[in-house]
Amino acid sequence: MIKNNLLRKQYTLNETNYQLKIPMELDACIPEDDCVRLIRQFVEEMDLTALYGTYERMPSEKYASPEIMLKIMLYAYHERKDVSSRTIEKNCKRDINYMYLLEGRKAPDHAAIARFRTKHFAKCARHFMAQMTKFLIELEQVTATEVFIDGTKIESAANRYTFVWRKAVSKHQARFLQKTALLVGDIIQRQELKPLWQKQVKKKHVKKILKKLRAKADEESLDFVCGRGHIKTQLQRDIEALEAALEKLKEYEKKLHICADRGSYAKTDPDATFMHMKEDHMKNGQLKAGYNIQIGVESEYIVGVGAFSNRTDVQTLIPFLNRIKRHTQRKVEQVIADAGYESKENYLYLKENGQKSFIKPQNYEISKTRKYKSNPYRVENMTYDKENDSYICPNGDVLHFAYSRTERTSSGYEVESRYYRNESCEGCPHYGKCHKSERGFREIRITPQFVENRKESLANILTDEGVLLRKNRSIQVEGVFGILKQDYNFRRFLVRGKRRIETQFFLLAFAFNVEKLKNRQKSGRCGQDLFPLKAV
């Protein structure tokens, strides 16, 4: 008894002494150059009207305000650790930096954190991204003259084996329509209905027959039965068979509608598309559900973010640049991208908007090889007669202009293609090497606008400015992806849906920009927009 009292007294004294040693001001425990101070200052300078507008009722004073919640989320993504809502809740109760941001308020629970991220911040994430870019321009950190664009694929949180392929769905739909046509024919004959004159049975025909059968059931006052001990009438069986067929047809149409112009999607995340990833845990080129994340970088800062379901980058450039222009209210003068963005419509878009193109042509590397230059069968190496508007093949035959065709791209641009052909390749010693057509003559297609724009872009990247910008694209935008994937260990999204994953990447971009600002101020590199070329 005495021993227990002494131990309890000693524990109380030690606890009292320990409590007296803790500073009463958390501000004294945090270094002056800690990034948590910069995040707090940065958020306090922002206009949070849009964020507060997402709340119908403000939280009480003892709980974290929307401003404090934003500070906590930004700092959580800056920490490069687990950013799940439960981990952030635990850090708010244990980490002194989180307590510093809470300003004496009660730590939010994981439900409040998840709700803030998906319901409140998601509605104004792009607005904050544009606001951050304007701040960087005012601080003379961003020049607003050029943007380096690149994309990477990041895996979705969807299950890996919940794929739906559009080709498979279309094939099964066609087979099921044949079975449905036989079923409808048997029902029409059995129920003595008016036959259909259409060769191909569609969903509207099934609905029409089903409506007639239900009307017939109402006239006969048919009592629908089910379960053991009940015998269904033939009319009830036919109605149930058509209802099941109709539901199956609706299921096929829904899957094709979700696919849209994609080739696949995931059942647990319909916005995600199955594509090849650099991280292949099976080592067999397995496709995974993911997103194509596009970013725009200026002076090492992320100024634009976009999530797309396209597996390639070529169709993401125009909507991505439109998004930057719409949210930042400015138009970049120079666009620097790799060969994956080269297309007719992208060239036309940049030319119409007065933006200088620094896109590397897809044949840039191969065009420098001796094999490419010495191949006489390539259109690029054939002689063009401008006066007669014709091409001369290696055998000396003339390919005259045959016809032209105007094509409309996916973005609505009209592109004219010109076709040239000769009379016959019979007896030509180059037959089989020049082309593999079995029509007996060679036909080539030329798109004058695309050829002209490609030459112009090639001339731009070969200038001293173009070489400098291409080198900086490799350093800046690819360097950002390297930091996010390697240092931040961000290789897979935690949420599902395009809007939610965009929100998560916006938070990551905010945290990256704040840390980049701190590092540039610390190293004295403010105002240095481009990395100079190394002297040879």
XYZ file of C-alpha atoms in Angstrom:
536
model
C 0.000 0.000 0.000
C 2.762 2.437 0.977
C 4.857 1.390 -2.030
C 1.977 1.997 -4.450
C 1.340 5.455 -2.988
C 5.009 6.373 -3.372
C 5.061 5.180 -7.002
C 1.862 7.109 -7.729
C 3.313 10.244 -6.119
C 6.549 9.907 -8.092
C 4.639 9.460 -11.365
C 2.543 12.565 -10.594
C 5.641 14.638 -9.885
C 7.359 13.462 -13.064
C 4.252 14.208 -15.118
C 3.956 17.654 -13.542
C 7.597 18.454 -14.252
C 7.207 17.206 -17.836
C 4.172 19.412 -18.390
C 6.051 22.457 -17.102
C 8.840 21.889 -19.622
C 6.530 22.075 -22.670
C 6.451 25.590 -24.225
C 3.059 27.180 -24.049
C 3.529 28.710 -27.553
C 3.770 26.211 -30.429
C 5.234 28.941 -32.603
C 8.473 28.735 -30.598
C 8.923 25.055 -31.499
C 8.863 25.544 -35.278
C 11.953 26.819 -37.134
C 11.656 30.088 -38.994
C 12.475 28.483 -42.360
C 10.009 25.609 -41.985
C 7.704 25.203 -44.986
C 4.648 25.063 -42.724
C 5.027 28.801 -42.141
C 5.132 29.491 -45.878
C 2.014 27.381 -46.439
C 0.164 29.247 -43.714
C 1.210 32.613 -45.108
C 0.364 31.573 -48.652
C -3.186 30.450 -47.783
C -3.835 33.594 -45.747
C -3.027 35.704 -48.795
C -5.486 33.798 -51.026
C -9.069 34.791 -51.775
C -11.123 31.990 -50.201
C -14.548 33.318 -51.139
C -15.187 30.420 -53.510
C -14.248 27.897 -50.826
C -16.503 29.449 -48.185
C -19.295 29.547 -50.753
C -19.413 25.742 -50.828
C -20.606 25.651 -47.189
C -24.245 26.015 -46.304
C -23.391 26.416 -42.624
C -20.059 27.455 -41.156
C -18.466 25.188 -38.499
C -18.358 26.496 -34.939
C -15.301 28.253 -33.541
C -13.993 25.185 -31.723
C -13.715 23.261 -35.002
C -11.319 23.896 -37.864
C -12.476 26.554 -40.339
C -12.284 26.018 -44.131
C -9.109 28.111 -44.210
C -7.468 25.901 -41.588
C -8.631 22.761 -43.377
C -6.981 23.994 -46.565
C -3.726 24.625 -44.706
C -3.829 21.118 -43.243
C -4.475 19.488 -46.626
C -1.667 21.390 -48.344
C 0.798 20.545 -45.595
C -0.256 16.879 -45.643
C 0.538 16.617 -49.347
C 3.765 18.504 -48.825
C 4.956 15.922 -46.293
C 5.314 13.256 -49.033
C 3.742 10.610 -46.819
C 0.412 8.846 -46.601
C -2.340 11.379 -47.373
C -5.321 9.239 -46.413
C -7.925 10.949 -44.261
C -7.265 8.687 -41.265
C -3.528 9.372 -41.367
C -4.146 13.136 -41.516
C -6.503 12.844 -38.527
C -3.817 11.019 -36.540
C -1.191 13.632 -37.468
C -3.473 16.453 -36.330
C -3.469 14.905 -32.844
C 0.244 14.062 -32.663
C 2.289 16.279 -35.003
C 3.241 19.704 -33.670
C 3.191 21.282 -37.141
C -0.431 20.246 -37.646
C -1.255 21.622 -34.186
C 0.391 24.892 -35.216
C -1.918 25.099 -38.222
C -4.996 24.215 -36.132
C -4.440 27.323 -33.965
C -5.914 25.686 -30.879
C -8.967 24.270 -32.674
C -10.181 20.723 -32.253
C -8.564 18.200 -34.600
C -10.972 17.211 -37.420
C -11.930 13.564 -37.805
C -11.285 11.529 -40.949
C -14.873 11.977 -42.206
C -14.579 15.782 -42.086
C -11.227 15.639 -43.891
C -12.582 13.389 -46.656
C -15.687 15.552 -46.958
C -13.611 18.710 -47.308
C -11.441 17.179 -50.013
C -14.225 15.701 -52.164
C -17.174 18.066 -51.603
C -15.718 21.487 -50.852
C -12.219 21.833 -52.251
C -13.072 19.875 -55.432
C -15.558 22.575 -56.489
C -12.953 25.352 -56.511
C -9.659 23.502 -57.112
C -9.160 24.966 -60.596
C -9.963 28.439 -59.281
C -7.220 28.104 -56.666
C -4.778 26.807 -59.281
C -5.399 29.881 -61.407
C -5.059 32.097 -58.334
C -1.732 30.498 -57.460
C -0.470 31.099 -60.996
C -1.448 34.771 -60.758
C 0.424 35.041 -57.451
C 3.532 33.552 -59.042
C 3.279 36.056 -61.904
C 2.952 38.943 -59.426
C 5.984 37.626 -57.536
C 7.858 37.545 -60.881
C 8.414 33.828 -60.523
C 6.615 32.995 -63.781
C 7.183 34.850 -67.045
C 3.902 33.776 -68.696
C 5.639 33.490 -72.075
C 6.201 29.749 -72.560
C 4.702 26.553 -71.190
C 6.277 23.103 -71.187
C 3.675 20.368 -71.577
C 3.973 16.665 -70.920
C 1.859 13.812 -69.615
C 2.234 10.661 -67.578
C 0.001 7.736 -66.725
C -0.957 7.165 -63.092
C -2.847 4.117 -61.911
C -6.404 4.454 -60.649
C -7.709 3.058 -57.365
C -9.983 0.740 -59.363
C -9.664 -3.011 -59.078
C -7.179 -4.291 -61.604
C -9.307 -7.018 -63.173
C -12.649 -5.217 -63.608
C -12.150 -4.377 -67.268
C -14.870 -3.892 -69.882
C -13.753 -3.936 -73.535
C -15.805 -2.120 -76.159
C -15.043 -4.634 -78.912
C -16.169 -7.536 -76.731
C -19.363 -5.722 -75.736
C -20.168 -4.925 -79.388
C -19.600 -8.549 -80.390
C -21.794 -9.920 -77.587
C -24.460 -7.310 -78.325
C -24.641 -8.403 -81.985
C -24.960 -12.062 -80.982
C -27.632 -11.291 -78.414
C -29.622 -9.284 -80.963
C -29.701 -12.362 -83.203
C -30.997 -14.480 -80.330
C -33.543 -11.788 -79.465
C -34.749 -11.710 -83.072
C -35.443 -15.460 -82.927
C -37.200 -15.046 -79.574
C -39.388 -12.223 -80.901
C -40.269 -14.266 -83.980
C -41.352 -17.225 -81.871
C -43.429 -15.023 -79.558
C -45.156 -13.298 -82.495
C -46.063 -16.647 -83.995
C -47.106 -18.151 -80.662
C -49.193 -15.192 -79.493
C -50.623 -14.540 -82.988
C -49.373 -10.959 -83.203
C -48.767 -8.790 -86.257
C -45.316 -9.685 -87.682
C -42.474 -7.165 -87.912
C -41.312 -6.104 -91.359
C -37.865 -4.975 -90.187
C -34.951 -7.229 -91.032
C -33.024 -6.324 -87.877
C -34.728 -6.367 -84.492
C -33.801 -3.464 -82.193
C -34.655 -2.438 -78.659
C -37.628 -0.338 -79.772
C -39.157 -3.387 -81.468
C -38.781 -5.429 -78.284
C -40.523 -2.635 -76.347
C -43.352 -2.584 -78.885
C -43.975 -6.349 -78.654
C -43.696 -6.238 -74.851
C -46.306 -3.480 -74.709
C -48.723 -5.600 -76.767
C -48.186 -8.627 -74.520
C -48.832 -6.584 -71.372
C -52.032 -5.216 -72.896
C -53.104 -8.753 -73.721
C -52.371 -9.828 -70.137
C -54.561 -6.991 -68.836
C -57.417 -8.046 -71.101
C -57.229 -11.628 -69.869
C -56.780 -10.458 -66.234
C -53.667 -12.607 -66.028
C -52.492 -13.331 -62.500
C -48.679 -13.394 -62.440
C -47.347 -16.150 -60.165
C -43.934 -17.208 -58.948
C -42.344 -19.696 -56.584
C -42.717 -23.418 -56.057
C -46.128 -24.991 -56.585
C -47.187 -22.429 -59.202
C -47.294 -23.018 -62.930
C -46.681 -19.977 -65.133
C -48.750 -19.460 -68.235
C -47.076 -19.183 -71.623
C -48.010 -15.500 -71.817
C -46.268 -14.787 -68.504
C -43.169 -16.664 -69.672
C -43.048 -14.658 -72.896
C -43.422 -11.368 -71.019
C -40.649 -12.293 -68.581
C -38.386 -13.431 -71.435
C -38.824 -10.127 -73.263
C -38.267 -8.145 -70.046
C -35.015 -10.015 -69.439
C -33.930 -9.438 -73.044
C -34.755 -5.742 -72.752
C -32.686 -5.390 -69.576
C -29.757 -7.127 -71.265
C -29.949 -4.796 -74.257
C -30.019 -1.791 -71.905
C -26.933 -3.144 -70.157
C -25.047 -3.401 -73.450
C -26.074 0.134 -74.443
C -24.997 1.498 -71.073
C -21.559 -0.090 -71.371
C -21.064 1.304 -74.867
C -22.230 4.730 -73.676
C -19.668 4.686 -70.855
C -16.927 3.633 -73.268
C -17.800 6.447 -75.701
C -14.708 6.762 -77.917
C -12.538 4.712 -75.557
C -11.693 1.062 -75.984
C -12.192 0.062 -72.356
C -13.102 1.162 -68.846
C -13.061 -0.224 -65.316
C -16.255 -1.360 -63.610
C -15.209 0.094 -60.251
C -14.004 3.366 -61.839
C -15.797 4.042 -65.146
C -13.728 7.167 -65.836
C -10.475 5.168 -65.884
C -9.145 3.555 -69.070
C -6.944 0.490 -69.247
C -3.506 1.466 -70.524
C 0.152 0.502 -70.253
C 1.985 1.769 -67.167
C 5.688 2.166 -66.504
C 5.207 0.406 -63.155
C 4.550 -3.200 -64.197
C 4.470 -5.471 -61.133
C 3.667 -8.543 -63.250
C 6.535 -7.863 -65.709
C 4.327 -8.875 -68.638
C 3.020 -5.581 -70.028
C -0.286 -5.934 -68.221
C -2.845 -3.181 -68.784
C -4.049 -1.261 -65.733
C -6.884 1.169 -65.173
C -5.438 4.654 -65.034
C -5.525 8.280 -66.141
C -3.397 10.351 -68.459
C -2.289 13.288 -66.306
C -1.218 16.396 -68.218
C 0.694 19.247 -66.615
C 1.961 22.590 -67.842
C 5.190 23.888 -66.294
C 6.649 27.394 -66.371
C 9.875 28.292 -64.594
C 9.720 24.943 -62.724
C 6.217 25.701 -61.362
C 3.080 23.757 -62.247
C 0.639 26.216 -63.833
C -1.899 23.789 -65.289
C -3.279 20.341 -64.469
C -5.621 18.131 -66.458
C -6.800 14.528 -66.113
C -7.802 12.707 -69.295
C -8.977 9.215 -70.145
C -7.093 9.173 -73.459
C -4.283 6.684 -73.743
C -2.278 9.014 -76.010
C -1.323 12.669 -75.652
C -2.285 13.883 -79.120
C -5.951 14.632 -78.289
C -5.237 16.290 -74.935
C -3.313 19.358 -76.103
C -6.229 21.511 -77.316
C -8.564 20.990 -74.297
C -5.613 21.413 -71.944
C -4.541 24.756 -73.459
C -8.174 25.923 -73.487
C -8.418 25.089 -69.798
C -5.306 27.112 -68.974
C -6.570 30.059 -71.008
C -10.043 29.928 -69.429
C -8.920 29.760 -65.801
C -5.869 32.042 -65.921
C -7.353 34.562 -68.373
C -4.125 34.587 -70.385
C -2.668 32.974 -73.466
C 0.848 31.561 -73.474
C 2.973 32.669 -76.395
C 5.084 29.542 -76.902
C 4.081 25.885 -76.516
C 6.852 23.319 -76.089
C 5.935 19.623 -76.294
C 7.387 16.329 -77.483
C 6.543 14.320 -80.596
C 3.524 12.690 -78.968
C 1.522 15.908 -79.450
C 2.094 16.340 -83.189
C -1.076 16.253 -85.299
C -2.820 18.273 -87.992
C -5.429 19.746 -85.665
C -2.873 20.705 -82.992
C -0.809 22.600 -85.539
C -3.900 24.386 -86.868
C -5.078 25.277 -83.351
C -1.741 26.834 -82.389
C -1.550 28.772 -85.649
C -5.089 30.147 -85.341
C -4.449 31.262 -81.742
C -1.142 32.940 -82.591
C 0.949 30.592 -80.442
C 4.433 29.623 -81.558
C 4.868 25.876 -81.893
C 7.929 24.028 -80.601
C 6.650 20.489 -81.174
C 9.225 17.954 -82.267
C 8.052 16.074 -85.416
C 7.446 12.373 -85.025
C 9.967 11.577 -87.765
C 12.643 13.887 -86.336
C 14.987 11.202 -85.023
C 14.587 8.789 -87.924
C 14.930 11.586 -90.500
C 18.539 12.122 -89.394
C 19.565 8.553 -90.250
C 21.339 7.624 -93.467
C 18.768 4.924 -94.248
C 15.941 7.470 -94.201
C 17.760 9.995 -96.361
C 18.853 7.420 -98.946
C 15.443 5.746 -99.305
C 14.138 6.922 -102.735
C 10.686 5.420 -102.195
C 9.676 7.747 -99.365
C 7.442 10.662 -100.311
C 9.770 13.095 -98.553
C 12.623 12.107 -100.885
C 10.612 12.152 -104.130
C 10.975 15.062 -106.551
C 8.034 17.473 -106.599
C 7.207 19.412 -109.767
C 5.554 22.585 -108.514
C 4.497 23.861 -111.941
C 2.666 20.671 -112.938
C 1.667 19.785 -109.336
C 3.043 16.249 -109.574
C 5.600 13.908 -108.004
C 8.229 11.852 -109.800
C 8.868 8.307 -108.551
C 12.311 6.553 -108.606
C 11.484 4.950 -111.965
C 10.769 8.337 -113.536
C 6.990 7.895 -113.700
C 4.867 10.950 -112.937
C 2.239 10.843 -110.176
C -0.360 13.407 -111.218
C -2.943 15.010 -108.975
C -6.034 12.792 -108.918
C -8.490 14.223 -106.402
C -8.763 15.954 -103.026
C -10.764 15.138 -99.932
C -11.687 17.301 -96.963
C -11.650 15.545 -93.603
C -13.049 16.790 -90.326
C -10.956 16.087 -87.242
C -12.293 15.156 -83.820
C -11.956 18.802 -82.709
C -13.977 20.123 -85.658
C -11.109 21.305 -87.863
C -11.357 20.737 -91.611
C -8.168 19.467 -93.256
C -7.730 19.005 -97.002
C -5.768 15.998 -98.266
C -4.546 15.752 -101.876
C -4.075 12.399 -103.602
C -1.574 11.715 -106.390
C -1.303 8.574 -108.551
C 0.387 7.272 -111.679
C -1.183 5.358 -114.557
C 0.397 1.936 -114.000
C 3.339 0.255 -112.291
C 3.380 -2.713 -114.669
C 6.889 -3.740 -115.640
C 8.525 -1.377 -113.135
C 11.783 -2.832 -111.710
C 10.977 -1.209 -108.346
C 7.591 -2.930 -108.073
C 7.214 -4.466 -104.608
C 9.825 -2.177 -103.092
C 8.160 1.129 -103.851
C 4.729 0.109 -102.528
C 2.734 -3.000 -101.657
C -0.591 -2.076 -103.236
C -2.261 -4.724 -105.402
C -4.172 -2.171 -107.514
C -1.394 -1.921 -110.121
C -0.543 1.733 -109.439
C 0.827 3.825 -106.605
C -1.211 6.455 -104.806
C 0.160 8.882 -102.225
C -1.646 11.282 -99.930
C -0.291 14.731 -99.125
C -1.712 17.177 -96.564
C -0.219 20.546 -97.553
C -1.157 22.334 -94.320
C 0.352 19.599 -92.175
C 3.561 19.509 -94.242
C 3.917 23.271 -94.007
C 3.244 23.386 -90.261
C 5.658 20.521 -89.638
C 8.427 22.337 -91.500
C 7.708 25.504 -89.537
C 7.815 23.659 -86.193
C 11.019 21.873 -87.223
C 12.615 25.200 -88.105
C 11.597 26.572 -84.700
C 13.176 23.772 -82.681
C 16.432 23.972 -84.660
C 17.032 27.609 -83.731
C 19.133 28.556 -80.705
C 15.951 29.438 -78.811
C 14.357 26.142 -79.809
C 17.353 24.114 -78.621
C 17.292 25.960 -75.294
C 13.558 25.377 -74.839
C 13.777 21.683 -75.773
C 16.542 21.116 -73.248
C 14.529 22.907 -70.577
C 11.452 20.820 -71.376
C 13.429 17.703 -70.512
C 14.657 19.306 -67.291
C 11.536 21.071 -66.070
C 8.372 19.142 -66.935
C 9.941 15.674 -66.852
C 11.784 16.684 -63.696
C 8.459 17.552 -62.040
C 7.102 14.079 -62.795
C 10.297 12.560 -61.454
C 9.946 14.439 -58.167
C 6.254 13.624 -57.779
C 6.737 9.931 -58.486
C 10.070 9.325 -56.781
C 10.353 11.856 -53.946
C 6.621 12.149 -53.193
C 6.130 8.436 -53.983
C 2.911 9.274 -55.793
C 2.236 6.365 -58.152
C -1.416 5.516 -57.522
C -4.528 7.540 -56.739
C -6.412 6.988 -53.510
C -9.841 7.934 -54.872
C -11.981 7.069 -57.907
C -13.582 9.272 -60.524
C -12.045 11.941 -62.754
C -13.165 14.850 -60.587
C -11.801 13.345 -57.395
C -8.440 12.321 -58.827
C -8.048 15.785 -60.347
C -8.662 17.263 -56.914
C -6.008 15.033 -55.402
C -3.482 16.020 -58.063
C -4.335 19.723 -57.638
C -3.431 19.463 -53.946
C -0.198 17.748 -54.912
C 0.585 20.527 -57.393
C -0.112 23.236 -54.769
C 2.222 21.576 -52.287
C 4.894 21.166 -54.960
C 4.727 24.845 -55.964
C 4.987 26.064 -52.382
C 8.033 23.896 -51.737
C 9.571 24.980 -55.040
C 9.105 28.639 -54.080
C 10.796 28.022 -50.746
C 13.742 26.184 -52.327
C 14.256 28.822 -55.014
C 14.245 31.597 -52.429
C 16.678 29.659 -50.279
C 19.090 28.947 -53.143
C 18.797 32.432 -54.638
C 17.430 31.232 -57.992
C 14.405 33.512 -58.081
C 14.051 35.101 -61.492
C 15.890 32.299 -63.295
C 13.288 31.016 -65.738
C 15.403 28.732 -67.905
C 18.448 26.605 -67.320
C 21.291 27.733 -69.611
C 22.935 25.320 -72.026
C 26.227 23.823 -70.954
C 29.222 25.100 -72.832
C 30.788 22.455 -75.042
